[in-house]
Amino acid sequence: NYAAWPTQNVDSYNNTCYSAQSGSYKRCVIISNTTMSGTSAITGSAAQNNLAYFPSSSGAATVQDAFANTVSNNTGNVASNPGFTNASTAYSIISDFKPQANYAGGTSVPNWYDAVGAYWPQTWDLGALHH
């Protein structure tokens, strides 16, 4: 059994997820109405503006089985390269994850600043950093 976690009001806004490890079962944000061993379905929750990139994966999803939740503007295809900046060449600092491509579709969600403290302007992107 899994440890208990909240099953309602689990909100996930403006996240950026990356994994170079191979595997077909990767998730950035799990908002799921599918119960797993010892767990309850998540309902009454939100997942918006989440950007995921798993270059070694296939069949992955940002959000799975999302009925009864607010879900919009998340990565549709986690294999599409967002062209992260990666200035450190090691994906070791948060500004490495600023997207340059394949990230359109963001919308206004209840966050005022991005992950490095910059104010969100009128135009929105997916993920934790505004480009």
Tab-separated table of C-alpha atoms in Angstrom:
chain	number	residue	atom	x	y	z
A	1	ASN	CA	0.000	0.000	0.000
A	2	TYR	CA	0.987	3.569	-0.609
A	3	ALA	CA	1.124	6.182	2.127
A	4	ALA	CA	-2.026	8.282	2.341
A	5	TRP	CA	-2.082	11.542	0.410
A	6	PRO	CA	-4.798	14.145	-0.139
A	7	THR	CA	-7.564	13.139	-2.516
A	8	GLN	CA	-9.251	16.533	-2.891
A	9	ASN	CA	-8.092	20.097	-3.560
A	10	VAL	CA	-4.714	19.018	-4.950
A	11	ASP	CA	-3.774	21.972	-7.157
A	12	SER	CA	-0.764	21.898	-9.447
A	13	TYR	CA	0.076	25.068	-11.390
A	14	ASN	CA	3.105	26.082	-13.482
A	15	ASN	CA	5.372	23.089	-12.901
A	16	THR	CA	8.244	22.005	-15.121
A	17	CYS	CA	9.294	18.352	-15.120
A	18	TYR	CA	12.210	16.710	-16.911
A	19	SER	CA	13.678	13.226	-16.835
A	20	ALA	CA	16.272	11.738	-19.165
A	21	GLN	CA	15.802	8.244	-17.707
A	22	SER	CA	14.134	5.682	-19.929
A	23	GLY	CA	10.799	4.153	-19.080
A	24	SER	CA	7.246	4.247	-20.282
A	25	TYR	CA	5.522	5.099	-16.981
A	26	LYS	CA	6.489	8.672	-16.224
A	27	ARG	CA	4.173	11.354	-14.949
A	28	CYS	CA	4.830	14.985	-14.158
A	29	VAL	CA	1.544	15.713	-12.481
A	30	ILE	CA	-0.752	12.956	-11.371
A	31	ILE	CA	-4.359	14.002	-11.225
A	32	SER	CA	-6.079	10.682	-11.544
A	33	ASN	CA	-9.488	9.208	-10.924
A	34	THR	CA	-7.979	5.761	-11.179
A	35	THR	CA	-7.422	4.204	-7.793
A	36	MET	CA	-4.196	2.345	-7.080
A	37	SER	CA	-3.594	-0.178	-4.357
A	38	GLY	CA	-4.798	1.357	-1.095
A	39	THR	CA	-5.486	4.814	-2.562
A	40	SER	CA	-8.523	6.903	-3.449
A	41	ALA	CA	-9.171	8.746	-6.680
A	42	ILE	CA	-8.240	12.441	-6.777
A	43	THR	CA	-11.203	14.757	-7.360
A	44	GLY	CA	-11.986	18.458	-7.031
A	45	SER	CA	-8.430	19.343	-8.007
A	46	ALA	CA	-6.633	21.343	-10.702
A	47	ALA	CA	-3.671	20.826	-13.028
A	48	GLN	CA	-2.887	23.793	-15.275
A	49	ASN	CA	0.164	25.143	-17.138
A	50	ASN	CA	2.362	22.117	-16.419
A	51	LEU	CA	5.260	21.429	-18.792
A	52	ALA	CA	6.814	17.967	-18.989
A	53	TYR	CA	9.624	16.604	-21.138
A	54	PHE	CA	10.684	12.964	-21.005
A	55	PRO	CA	12.864	12.419	-24.105
A	56	SER	CA	13.387	8.709	-23.398
A	57	SER	CA	9.740	7.879	-22.772
A	58	SER	CA	6.771	6.912	-24.828
A	59	GLY	CA	3.137	6.874	-23.898
A	60	ALA	CA	3.679	9.194	-20.952
A	61	ALA	CA	1.097	11.742	-19.860
A	62	THR	CA	1.171	14.944	-17.885
A	63	VAL	CA	-2.280	14.292	-16.474
A	64	GLN	CA	-4.094	10.949	-16.471
A	65	ASP	CA	-7.825	10.183	-16.189
A	66	ALA	CA	-8.711	13.738	-15.395
A	67	PHE	CA	-12.517	13.824	-15.209
A	68	ALA	CA	-14.024	15.622	-12.168
A	69	ASN	CA	-10.987	17.941	-12.055
A	70	THR	CA	-9.977	21.212	-13.720
A	71	VAL	CA	-7.337	20.333	-16.281
A	72	SER	CA	-6.028	22.628	-19.016
A	73	ASN	CA	-2.946	23.890	-20.803
A	74	ASN	CA	-0.619	21.039	-19.877
A	75	THR	CA	1.947	19.356	-22.127
A	76	GLY	CA	0.110	17.257	-24.674
A	77	ASN	CA	3.114	15.261	-25.842
A	78	VAL	CA	5.916	14.754	-23.330
A	79	ALA	CA	8.291	13.684	-26.114
A	80	SER	CA	8.140	17.148	-27.758
A	81	ASN	CA	11.368	18.937	-26.930
A	82	PRO	CA	10.682	22.308	-25.263
A	83	GLY	CA	14.259	23.374	-26.013
A	84	PHE	CA	15.198	24.105	-22.410
A	85	THR	CA	17.952	26.733	-22.104
A	86	ASN	CA	20.302	24.443	-20.081
A	87	ALA	CA	22.956	27.119	-19.651
A	88	SER	CA	24.711	25.099	-16.932
A	89	THR	CA	24.884	22.090	-19.328
A	90	ALA	CA	23.854	19.841	-16.435
A	91	TYR	CA	20.213	20.837	-15.802
A	92	SER	CA	21.357	21.760	-12.313
A	93	ILE	CA	19.800	25.194	-11.770
A	94	ILE	CA	16.188	26.241	-12.168
A	95	SER	CA	16.887	28.746	-14.949
A	96	ASP	CA	18.136	25.829	-17.128
A	97	PHE	CA	14.489	24.850	-17.548
A	98	LYS	CA	13.292	27.963	-19.390
A	99	PRO	CA	11.467	26.637	-22.487
A	100	GLN	CA	12.196	27.924	-25.984
A	101	ALA	CA	9.755	25.777	-28.046
A	102	ASN	CA	6.680	23.508	-27.812
A	103	TYR	CA	5.228	25.204	-24.754
A	104	ALA	CA	2.380	27.410	-26.063
A	105	GLY	CA	-1.071	27.352	-24.550
A	106	GLY	CA	-0.639	28.746	-21.060
A	107	THR	CA	-3.465	30.501	-19.284
A	108	SER	CA	-3.894	32.664	-16.225
A	109	VAL	CA	-3.743	30.623	-13.028
A	110	PRO	CA	-3.402	31.792	-9.408
A	111	ASN	CA	0.362	32.379	-9.388
A	112	TRP	CA	1.814	35.875	-9.403
A	113	TYR	CA	5.506	35.044	-9.842
A	114	ASP	CA	7.440	32.356	-11.676
A	115	ALA	CA	9.909	29.958	-10.036
A	116	VAL	CA	12.720	32.531	-9.900
A	117	GLY	CA	10.549	35.375	-8.624
A	118	ALA	CA	9.856	37.176	-11.910
A	119	TYR	CA	6.371	38.673	-12.179
A	120	TRP	CA	4.095	36.827	-14.629
A	121	PRO	CA	3.193	39.239	-17.456
A	122	GLN	CA	-0.042	39.272	-19.487
A	123	THR	CA	1.115	36.472	-21.805
A	124	TRP	CA	1.433	33.028	-20.241
A	125	ASP	CA	3.632	30.012	-20.940
A	126	LEU	CA	3.546	26.473	-19.700
A	127	GLY	CA	5.922	25.549	-16.914
A	128	ALA	CA	7.623	27.193	-13.979
A	129	LEU	CA	9.532	29.940	-15.841
A	130	HIS	CA	8.274	32.623	-18.165
A	131	HIS	CA	10.404	32.844	-21.301
